[in-house]
Coordinates of C-alpha atoms and ligand atoms in Angstrom, one line a residue:
X1 CA 88.8 65.6 89.2
X2 CA 86.0 68.0 88.5
X3 CA 83.3 65.8 86.9
X4 CA 84.5 62.3 85.8
X5 CA 82.0 62.2 83.0
X6 CA 81.9 66.0 82.2
X7 CA 83.9 65.7 79.0
X8 CA 81.4 63.1 77.7
X9 CA 78.2 64.7 78.7
X10 CA 78.8 68.4 78.2
X11 CA 79.6 70.3 75.0
X12 CA 81.9 73.2 74.9
X13 CA 80.1 76.5 75.4
X14 CA 81.8 79.9 75.4
X15 CA 80.8 83.4 76.6
X16 CA 78.0 84.9 74.6
X17 CA 78.6 88.2 72.7
X18 CA 76.0 91.0 72.3
X19 CA 74.4 91.4 68.9
X20 CA 76.7 93.3 66.5
X21 CA 74.0 96.0 65.8
X22 CA 73.9 96.8 69.5
X23 CA 77.6 96.6 70.4
X24 CA 79.0 98.8 67.6
X25 CA 76.9 101.6 69.0
X26 CA 78.8 101.6 72.3
X27 CA 82.3 100.9 73.6
X28 CA 81.4 98.5 76.4
X29 CA 82.9 94.9 76.4
X30 CA 81.3 92.8 73.6
X31 CA 80.1 90.1 76.0
X32 CA 76.6 89.6 77.4
X33 CA 77.2 90.5 81.1
X34 CA 76.6 87.6 83.4
X35 CA 76.2 85.0 80.5
X36 CA 79.0 82.8 81.8
X37 CA 78.0 82.2 85.4
X38 CA 75.0 79.9 84.7
X39 CA 77.2 77.6 82.4
X40 CA 80.7 77.8 83.8
X41 CA 80.6 75.2 86.5
X42 CA 79.6 72.5 83.9
X43 CA 82.2 73.8 81.5
X44 CA 84.9 73.5 84.2
X45 CA 83.6 70.0 84.8
X46 CA 84.8 69.0 81.3
X47 CA 88.4 69.2 82.7
X48 CA 89.9 65.6 82.8
X49 CA 92.5 66.5 85.5
X50 CA 95.1 64.8 83.2
X51 CA 98.1 63.0 84.8
X52 CA 100.3 65.4 82.8
X53 CA 98.4 68.6 82.5
X54 CA 99.8 70.0 79.2
X55 CA 97.8 73.2 79.7
X56 CA 100.3 74.1 82.5
X57 CA 103.0 74.2 79.8
X58 CA 100.8 76.0 77.4
X59 CA 100.3 78.8 79.9
X60 CA 103.4 80.9 80.3
X61 CA 102.4 81.6 83.9
X62 CA 102.0 77.9 84.6
X63 CA 98.5 78.5 85.9
X64 CA 97.2 75.6 88.0
X65 CA 94.3 75.0 85.6
X66 CA 92.9 71.6 86.7
X67 CA 93.0 72.7 90.3
X68 CA 90.9 75.8 89.8
X69 CA 88.6 73.9 87.3
X70 CA 87.9 71.5 90.1
X71 CA 87.0 74.4 92.6
X72 CA 84.9 76.1 89.9
X73 CA 83.0 72.9 89.2
X74 CA 82.2 72.7 93.0
X75 CA 81.4 76.4 93.0
X76 CA 84.0 77.0 95.7
X77 CA 84.9 80.4 94.2
X78 CA 87.1 81.6 97.1
X79 CA 89.4 78.6 96.9
X80 CA 89.4 78.8 93.1
X81 CA 90.5 82.5 93.3
X82 CA 93.2 81.6 95.8
X83 CA 94.7 79.0 93.4
X84 CA 94.4 81.4 90.5
X85 CA 96.2 84.1 92.3
X86 CA 99.0 81.7 93.3
X87 CA 100.4 82.1 89.8
X88 CA 98.7 85.1 88.2
X89 CA 98.6 88.6 89.6
X90 CA 96.0 89.9 87.1
X91 CA 93.7 87.1 85.9
X92 CA 91.0 89.7 85.0
X93 CA 93.4 90.9 82.2
X94 CA 94.4 87.5 80.9
X95 CA 90.9 86.1 81.3
X96 CA 89.7 88.7 78.9
X97 CA 92.6 89.3 76.6
X98 CA 94.8 86.2 76.5
X99 CA 94.8 84.1 73.2
X100 CA 94.7 81.1 75.5
X101 CA 97.6 79.0 74.4
X102 CA 96.6 76.7 77.3
X103 CA 93.5 75.7 75.3
X104 CA 95.6 74.7 72.3
X105 CA 97.5 72.4 74.7
X106 CA 94.4 71.0 76.5
X107 CA 94.4 67.2 76.2
X108 CA 90.7 67.2 75.4
X109 CA 91.6 69.2 72.4
X110 CA 93.2 66.3 70.7
X111 CA 89.9 65.0 69.5
X112 CA 87.2 67.3 71.0
X113 CA 86.8 71.1 71.6
X114 CA 89.1 72.0 74.5
X115 CA 88.0 73.1 78.0
X116 CA 87.0 76.9 78.0
X117 CA 89.9 77.6 80.4
X118 CA 90.0 81.4 79.7
X119 CA 86.2 81.7 80.4
X120 CA 86.6 79.8 83.7
X121 CA 89.5 82.1 84.6
X122 CA 87.6 85.3 84.1
X123 CA 84.5 84.0 85.9
X124 CA 86.6 83.1 89.0
X125 CA 88.2 86.5 89.2
X126 CA 85.0 88.4 88.5
X127 CA 83.3 86.5 91.2
X128 CA 86.2 87.1 93.6
X129 CA 86.0 90.9 93.0
X130 CA 82.2 90.8 93.4
X131 CA 82.5 88.9 96.7
X132 CA 85.2 91.2 98.1
X133 CA 87.7 88.4 98.1
X134 CA 90.4 90.4 96.3
X135 CA 91.9 92.4 99.1
X136 CA 95.2 94.3 99.6
X137 CA 98.1 92.1 100.8
X138 CA 100.6 94.5 102.3
X139 CA 103.9 93.0 103.5
X140 CA 104.3 92.1 107.2
X141 CA 107.6 94.0 107.4
X142 CA 109.6 96.3 105.2
X143 CA 113.1 95.4 103.9
X144 CA 114.4 98.9 103.9
X145 CA 115.3 98.5 100.2
X146 CA 113.9 100.6 97.4
X147 CA 113.0 99.7 93.8
X148 CA 112.1 101.9 90.8
X149 CA 110.0 100.3 88.1
X150 CA 110.0 102.1 84.7
X151 CA 106.7 101.5 82.9
X152 CA 103.3 100.5 84.2
X153 CA 102.2 97.9 81.7
X154 CA 101.4 94.3 82.8
X155 CA 105.2 93.5 83.2
X156 CA 105.9 96.6 85.4
X157 CA 102.7 96.1 87.4
X158 CA 103.4 92.4 88.1
X159 CA 107.0 93.1 89.1
X160 CA 105.9 96.0 91.3
X161 CA 103.2 94.0 93.1
X162 CA 105.6 91.0 93.7
X163 CA 108.3 93.3 95.1
X164 CA 106.0 95.3 97.2
X165 CA 104.6 92.2 98.8
X166 CA 108.1 91.0 99.4
X167 CA 108.6 94.1 101.6
X168 CA 110.5 96.4 99.3
X169 CA 109.5 100.0 98.8
X170 CA 108.5 100.3 95.2
X171 CA 107.7 103.3 93.0
X172 CA 106.4 102.8 89.4
X173 CA 107.3 105.6 86.9
X174 CA 105.1 106.0 83.9
X175 CA 105.5 108.6 81.1
X176 CA 101.8 108.5 80.2
X177 CA 99.1 110.3 82.2
X178 CA 97.5 107.1 83.4
X179 CA 98.8 103.7 84.6
X180 CA 98.4 100.6 82.6
X181 CA 100.7 100.7 79.5
X182 CA 99.1 99.1 76.4
X183 CA 96.3 97.7 78.6
X184 CA 95.2 101.4 79.1
X185 CA 96.0 103.1 75.8
X186 CA 96.5 100.3 73.2
X187 CA 93.7 97.8 73.9
X188 CA 90.2 99.3 73.3
X189 CA 87.5 99.5 75.9
X190 CA 85.4 97.0 74.0
X191 CA 88.0 94.3 74.6
X192 CA 88.6 95.3 78.3
X193 CA 86.8 98.0 80.2
X194 CA 89.4 100.1 82.0
X195 CA 87.7 99.9 85.3
X196 CA 89.4 96.5 85.7
X197 CA 92.8 98.3 85.7
X198 CA 91.6 101.0 88.1
X199 CA 90.6 98.6 90.8
X200 CA 93.9 96.7 90.6
X201 CA 95.8 100.0 90.9
X202 CA 93.7 100.8 94.1
X203 CA 94.7 97.4 95.5
X204 CA 98.3 98.0 94.7
X205 CA 98.3 101.5 96.2
X206 CA 96.7 100.0 99.4
X207 CA 99.6 97.5 99.5
X208 CA 102.1 100.3 99.4
X209 CA 103.2 100.6 95.8
X210 CA 103.7 104.2 94.7
X211 CA 102.8 105.5 91.3
X212 CA 104.3 108.5 89.5
X213 CA 102.7 109.3 86.2
X214 CA 103.8 111.8 83.5
X215 CA 107.4 111.1 84.4
X216 CA 109.6 109.9 81.6
X217 CA 112.9 108.3 82.8
X218 CA 115.7 109.5 80.5
X219 CA 114.0 112.8 79.9
X220 CA 112.4 114.0 83.2
X221 CA 114.7 112.1 85.5
X222 CA 118.0 110.8 84.2
X223 CA 119.3 107.3 84.7
X224 CA 122.1 108.3 87.1
X225 CA 119.7 110.1 89.4
X226 CA 117.4 107.1 89.5
X227 CA 120.2 104.7 90.2
X228 CA 121.4 106.9 93.1
X229 CA 117.9 107.1 94.6
X230 CA 117.0 103.4 94.3
X231 CA 118.7 100.2 95.3
X232 CA 117.4 98.4 92.1
X233 CA 115.6 99.3 88.9
X234 CA 113.3 97.2 86.8
X235 CA 112.9 98.4 83.2
X236 CA 109.4 97.4 81.9
X237 CA 109.2 100.1 79.2
X238 CA 107.6 97.9 76.5
X239 CA 108.5 97.7 72.9
X240 CA 106.6 100.8 71.7
X241 CA 108.6 101.8 68.6
X242 CA 106.1 101.1 65.7
X243 CA 107.3 99.5 62.4
X244 CA 106.9 102.0 59.6
X245 CA 106.0 101.6 55.9
X246 CA 108.4 103.7 53.9
X247 CA 106.6 103.8 50.5
X248 CA 105.9 106.8 48.3
X249 CA 103.0 108.9 49.7
X250 CA 103.7 107.9 53.4
X251 CA 103.9 111.6 54.3
X252 CA 100.2 112.2 53.3
X253 CA 97.7 113.4 55.9
X254 CA 95.5 110.6 57.2
X255 CA 98.2 107.9 57.5
X256 CA 98.9 107.0 61.1
X257 CA 100.6 104.4 63.3
X258 CA 97.9 102.3 65.1
X259 CA 99.4 103.6 68.3
X260 CA 98.7 107.1 67.3
X261 CA 95.1 106.2 66.4
X262 CA 94.0 103.8 69.2
X263 CA 95.1 105.9 72.3
X264 CA 93.0 108.8 71.2
X265 CA 89.9 106.7 71.0
X266 CA 90.7 105.4 74.5
X267 CA 91.1 109.0 75.7
X268 CA 87.6 109.7 74.5
X269 CA 86.4 106.8 76.6
X270 CA 88.4 108.1 79.6
X271 CA 86.5 111.4 79.2
X272 CA 89.6 113.5 78.3
X273 CA 88.3 114.3 74.8
X274 CA 84.8 114.6 73.3
X275 CA 85.8 113.3 69.9
X276 CA 89.0 111.8 68.6
X277 CA 91.2 114.2 66.4
X278 CA 91.8 111.1 64.2
X279 CA 88.4 109.6 63.5
X280 CA 87.2 107.1 61.0
X281 CA 83.7 108.7 60.8
X282 CA 82.4 108.6 57.2
X283 CA 85.8 107.5 55.8
X284 CA 87.1 104.5 53.8
X285 CA 89.5 103.0 56.3
X286 CA 92.4 100.7 55.5
X287 CA 94.3 98.9 58.3
X288 CA 97.7 97.5 57.2
X289 CA 98.6 94.5 59.4
X290 CA 96.5 91.4 60.1
X291 CA 97.3 90.9 63.8
X292 CA 95.6 91.8 67.1
X293 CA 96.6 95.5 66.8
X294 CA 95.0 95.6 63.4
X295 CA 91.8 94.0 64.6
X296 CA 91.6 96.6 67.4
X297 CA 91.8 99.3 64.7
X298 CA 89.0 97.5 62.8
X299 CA 86.7 97.4 65.8
X300 CA 87.5 101.1 66.7
X301 CA 86.8 102.2 63.1
X302 CA 83.4 100.4 63.1
X303 CA 82.4 102.2 66.3
X304 CA 83.5 105.6 64.9
X305 CA 81.2 105.1 61.9
X306 CA 83.6 104.3 59.1
X307 CA 82.1 104.1 55.5
X308 CA 84.2 100.9 54.9
X309 CA 87.0 99.0 56.7
X310 CA 89.5 96.9 54.8
X311 CA 92.3 95.0 56.6
X312 CA 95.4 94.0 54.6
X313 CA 97.8 91.3 55.4
X314 CA 101.0 90.4 53.5
X315 CA 101.0 86.8 54.5
X316 CA 98.7 84.1 53.1
X317 CA 95.4 83.4 54.9
X318 CA 96.0 80.9 57.8
X319 CA 94.2 77.6 57.6
X320 CA 91.1 76.6 59.6
X321 CA 92.8 73.4 60.9
X322 CA 96.2 72.8 62.4
X323 CA 99.1 72.3 59.9
X324 CA 101.1 69.1 60.2
X325 CA 104.1 71.2 61.4
X326 CA 102.0 72.7 64.2
X327 CA 100.7 69.6 66.0
X328 CA 99.0 69.4 69.3
X329 CA 99.9 70.7 71.9
X330 CA 101.7 73.7 70.2
X331 CA 99.9 77.0 69.6
X332 CA 98.9 76.9 66.0
X333 CA 98.6 79.7 63.5
X334 CA 94.9 79.5 62.6
X335 CA 92.4 81.8 60.8
X336 CA 90.9 83.9 63.6
X337 CA 87.6 85.7 63.6
X338 CA 87.8 88.2 66.4
X339 CA 84.8 90.2 67.7
X340 CA 86.0 93.1 65.5
X341 CA 85.9 90.9 62.4
X342 CA 82.4 89.7 63.3
X343 CA 81.3 93.3 63.1
X344 CA 82.1 93.7 59.4
X345 CA 84.8 94.8 57.0
X346 CA 86.9 92.9 54.5
X347 CA 90.2 91.1 55.0
X348 CA 92.6 90.8 52.1
X349 CA 95.5 88.4 52.3
X350 CA 98.8 88.1 50.4
X351 CA 98.9 91.7 49.4
X352 CA 101.6 94.4 49.7
X353 CA 101.2 98.2 49.6
X354 CA 103.2 99.8 46.8
X355 CA 102.3 103.5 47.4
X356 CA 99.6 106.0 48.6
X357 CA 97.9 108.6 46.4
X358 CA 96.5 111.8 47.8
X359 CA 94.4 114.8 46.7
X360 CA 95.6 118.3 46.0
X361 CA 95.4 119.2 49.8
X362 CA 97.8 116.4 50.7
X363 CA 95.2 114.0 52.1
X364 CA 95.4 110.3 51.4
X365 CA 92.7 109.1 49.0
X366 CA 93.9 105.8 47.5
X367 CA 96.1 102.9 48.5
X368 CA 97.8 101.0 45.7
X369 CA 98.6 97.4 46.3
X370 CA 99.8 94.3 44.5
X371 CA 99.3 90.6 45.2
X372 CA 102.4 88.7 46.5
X373 CA 103.4 85.1 46.6
X374 CA 106.2 83.0 48.1
X375 CA 108.8 82.0 45.5
X376 CA 111.9 80.1 46.7
X377 CA 111.1 81.1 50.3
X378 CA 110.9 84.8 49.4
X379 CA 107.8 87.0 49.0
X380 CA 107.6 88.4 45.5
X381 CA 105.1 90.7 43.8
X382 CA 102.8 89.1 41.2
X383 CA 103.0 91.0 38.0
X384 CA 99.7 92.3 36.6
X385 CA 97.9 92.3 40.0
X386 CA 98.3 96.0 40.8
X387 CA 95.1 97.8 41.8
X388 CA 94.0 100.6 44.1
X389 CA 91.4 100.8 46.9
X390 CA 89.9 103.9 48.5
X391 CA 91.7 104.9 51.6
X392 CA 90.9 108.1 53.5
X393 CA 92.3 106.9 56.8
X394 CA 95.1 104.4 56.9
X395 CA 96.5 102.8 60.1
X396 CA 99.8 101.0 60.2
X397 CA 99.6 98.0 62.5
X398 CA 102.6 96.1 61.4
X399 CA 104.2 95.4 64.7
X400 CA 106.9 97.0 66.8
X401 CA 110.6 97.1 66.4
X402 CA 111.8 97.5 70.0
X403 CA 111.9 99.7 73.1
X404 CA 111.8 103.5 72.6
X405 CA 115.4 104.8 72.6
X406 CA 114.5 108.5 71.8
X407 CA 114.4 109.4 75.5
X408 CA 117.9 108.3 76.2
X409 CA 116.9 105.5 78.5
X410 CA 119.1 102.8 76.9
X411 CA 122.1 105.1 76.4
X412 CA 122.0 106.7 79.9
X413 CA 121.9 103.4 81.7
X414 CA 124.6 102.0 79.3
X415 CA 122.4 99.0 78.4
X416 CA 123.4 96.3 76.0
X417 CA 120.9 95.2 73.4
X418 CA 120.5 91.7 72.0
X419 CA 120.7 90.8 68.3
X420 CA 117.0 91.6 67.9
X421 CA 117.4 95.1 69.4
X422 CA 115.8 94.3 72.7
X423 CA 117.4 94.9 76.1
X424 CA 119.7 92.0 76.8
X425 CA 119.4 90.1 80.1
X426 CA 120.7 87.0 81.9
X427 CA 118.8 84.1 83.4
X428 CA 117.8 86.3 86.4
X429 CA 116.4 89.1 84.1
X430 CA 119.5 91.2 85.0
X431 CA 120.9 93.5 82.4
X432 CA 124.7 94.2 82.0
X433 CA 124.3 97.0 84.5
X434 CA 124.4 95.8 88.1
X435 CA 121.1 96.3 89.9
X436 CA 119.2 97.0 86.7
X437 CA 116.7 94.4 85.5
X438 CA 114.4 94.2 82.5
X439 CA 111.0 92.5 82.1
X440 CA 108.2 92.3 79.4
X441 CA 108.3 93.5 75.8
X442 CA 111.4 95.7 76.5
X443 CA 113.4 92.5 76.9
X444 CA 111.3 89.9 75.0
X445 CA 110.2 92.0 72.1
X446 CA 106.5 92.5 71.2
X447 CA 104.6 89.7 72.9
X448 CA 101.5 89.0 75.0
X449 CA 100.1 90.1 78.3
X450 CA 100.5 86.7 79.8
X451 CA 104.2 86.7 79.0
X452 CA 104.6 90.2 80.4
X453 CA 103.0 89.2 83.7
X454 CA 105.2 86.0 83.8
X455 CA 108.3 88.1 83.0
X456 CA 107.4 90.7 85.7
X457 CA 107.0 87.9 88.3
X458 CA 110.3 86.3 87.3
X459 CA 112.2 89.6 87.2
X460 CA 110.9 90.4 90.7
X461 CA 112.5 87.2 92.0
X462 CA 115.8 88.3 90.3
X463 CA 115.6 91.7 92.0
X464 CA 114.7 90.2 95.4
X465 CA 117.7 87.8 95.2
X466 CA 119.9 90.8 94.3
X467 CA 118.6 92.8 97.2
X468 CA 118.2 90.1 99.9
X469 CA 120.6 87.4 98.8
X470 CA 117.8 84.8 98.5
X471 CA 114.1 84.9 97.5
X472 CA 110.9 83.0 98.1
X473 CA 109.2 84.7 95.1
X474 CA 108.3 82.3 92.2
X475 CA 109.9 82.6 88.8
X476 CA 107.6 81.0 86.3
X477 CA 109.8 81.5 83.3
X478 CA 113.4 82.1 82.1
X479 CA 114.1 84.9 79.5
X480 CA 114.6 82.3 76.7
X481 CA 111.4 80.3 77.4
X482 CA 108.9 80.1 74.5
X483 CA 106.3 77.8 76.0
X484 CA 104.9 75.7 73.2
X485 CA 105.9 78.3 70.6
X486 CA 103.7 81.3 71.5
Ligands
LIG501 C1 96.8 97.5 70.1 C2 97.4 96.4 70.9 C3 96.5 95.3 71.2 C4 97.0 94.2 71.9 N1 96.1 93.3 72.3 C5 96.6 92.2 73.0 C6 95.7 91.2 73.4 O1 94.5 91.2 73.1 N2 96.2 90.2 74.2 C7 97.5 90.1 74.5 O2 97.9 89.2 75.2 N3 98.4 91.0 74.1 C8 98.0 92.1 73.4 N4 98.9 93.0 73.0 C9 100.3 93.0 73.4 C10 100.4 93.4 74.9 O3 99.6 94.5 75.1 C11 101.9 93.6 75.3 O4 102.6 92.5 75.0 C12 102.0 94.0 76.8 O5 101.2 95.1 77.1 C13 103.5 94.2 77.1 O6 103.5 94.6 78.4 P1 104.8 95.5 79.0 O7 104.5 95.8 80.4 O8 106.0 94.8 78.7 O9 104.8 96.9 78.1 P2 103.7 98.0 77.8 O10 102.3 97.5 78.1 O11 104.0 98.5 76.5 O12 104.0 99.1 78.9 C14 105.2 99.8 78.9 C15 104.9 101.2 79.5 O13 106.2 101.8 79.8 C16 106.0 103.2 79.6 N5 107.3 103.8 79.3 C17 108.1 103.5 78.2 N6 109.3 104.2 78.3 C18 109.2 104.9 79.5 C19 110.1 105.8 80.2 N7 111.3 106.1 79.7 N8 109.7 106.3 81.4 C20 108.5 106.0 81.9 N9 107.6 105.2 81.3 C21 108.0 104.6 80.1 C22 105.0 103.3 78.4 O14 104.4 104.5 78.4 C23 104.1 102.1 78.7 O15 103.0 102.6 79.5 C24 98.4 94.2 72.3 C25 99.3 95.2 71.9 C26 98.8 96.3 71.2 C27 99.7 97.4 70.7
LIG502 S1 96.7 83.2 81.3 FE1 96.2 82.7 79.2 S2 97.4 80.7 78.8 FE2 97.3 81.0 81.1 S3 95.4 79.9 81.7 FE3 94.8 82.1 81.4 S4 94.0 82.1 79.2 FE4 95.3 80.2 79.5

C-alpha cells in the first residue's frame, strides 16, 4: 500500500491548467507544464490498495493501478513505467485523453474525491520518456508470418505493436498522409500535442513495424491482393462515417461535419497549411452535438477567433451528481466542464434544429431551433418555443454511424456486419472471413481510445493464435465487454 494514511491526510489535487487568456492564443496543451510532478507522489499515496481494486474493472485495459500508484508514491518511476506498460501500449494517449472510468470506480470515490489515477498515469509515462526508459523492444526471433493492419488509429497501432513484438512482420496501411487516426486528425493539439504520437511511431519503426501512408485499402490496393500478400489482416479502420442532419438548408455553405472542420485545424498545426480553409474567425459559430467531438470544435473555434460559440444538445442537461440508476462503481453521465467549455461559449440543452437559413449567396446565417422534451419516452418538440440564433459556421458533431464503406473495403473482403452496422466478429475478434480480424471502432462502433487500445491488444492475441496455434499475448477484453457501462 502506498501511504496507509494518504487518503486521510491528502486532498485530491489535479493538473493545473494555464490561464484561459493565455491558452486560447496558442494551440499547446492546456496544462501548466511540470505542474503535476511536485504533487503526484502524494496524490498516488491516496490509493488504498483495496482488496478488490474496482478501478481494474473500470479500466477497459485492466491497468494495474494500485501497483503503479505504489511505485509512484515511492518515486520508483522505472518500476511504475514497467507495470504501466504491462497492460497499456500507449499510456501517454490515455493519460491525456481518457475520460477515466477507473476514477468513477475508485473505492475512495464512494464518499471522497477519487484518486487522480489519470494524472498519475501521465506523469509516470512522461517521466519514463524523459528518462529514456521507453526503448524499442524488437522481437528475439521472427515467425516468418506477415500481417497487414488497415488503419493507424490507437486500435491499429496497439495491434501492430503487439504482433511485431510477437515476431510477426507487420505493415500498417493508412489512407491519410500521417499515422495516428483520430489521435492525429480528430483530437486537437490543445488536448494532445502530436509529438507524443511521433515518438511512439519512431519506437514502433525501430521495433520493425512498417508504415504505409496514403494507401487506402479497397481503393489503392484491393482486398484480394492484400489477402494474397499477407497471412492475416487486422481491420482497424475506425467508424468514420459522420451522422448527418438532413433538415432544410443543410446544403448551405458554412455547414460542415466536425471531421471536415477539425482535421484542417490540425493540418495548420502540422505546418501543411498557413490558415484553415474552414475558419471560425469573426463568425458566430454553432456546434451541434454536446459530446467530446463538439467540445473539440468549441475549443478550436475559440482559438480561431470566433465572434461567439454556441453548442447545442438535444438531450437534457446531465446532473451534477450520480443518478440513482448509475450508482458507484459505474461510469455516470454527469455534467462535464471540459477545458474548451472553461474558455467560453454557451451550451443549450434540450433543443433540436428545425432548419437553416442563408443569405442570397447561399451562405448560412441563421439556425432555427425548437425546444424538445421527453413525452412517453419519446422526444417531442415543444410548441411555441421556435427561435433562431446567428450561425455563420455550423459544425455537425452528432456522432458516427459506422465504418466507411465507400472504398469497397467491406464488400471486397465479403465482411458481415452486425445489427448496428459494425463489422461483426467472434470472441477472438475474427470476422466471418478466415484470417481477417477487426479491432477498435470498426467493430465496436464509435467509442474511446482506451477501448481501441484494449481491442487492438485483444485482436492481436486472436491473430497470433491463428498464425501460431497458441499465443502468450494478453487479451484484456472480449468483443462484447462493456466494463462498467462506458
Ligand atoms: C473529434 C474527436 C475527439 C475525440 N476525443 C476523444 C477523447 O478525448 N478521448 C477518447 O478516449 N476518445 C476520443 N474520441 C474517440 C476516439 O478517438 C476513437 O474512439 C478512437 O480513435 C478509435 O480508434 P480506432 O483505431 O478504432 O479508429 P480511428 O482512430 O478512427 O483510426 C482509423 C484509421 O483508419 C484509417 N482508414 C479507414 N479506412 C481505411 C482504409 N480503407 N485503408 C487505410 N486506412 C483506412 C483512417 O484514416 C483512420 O486513420 C474522439 C473522437 C473524435 C472524432
Ligand atoms: S486508461 Fe483510462 S480507465 Fe485506464 S487507468 Fe488510464 S485513465 Fe483510467
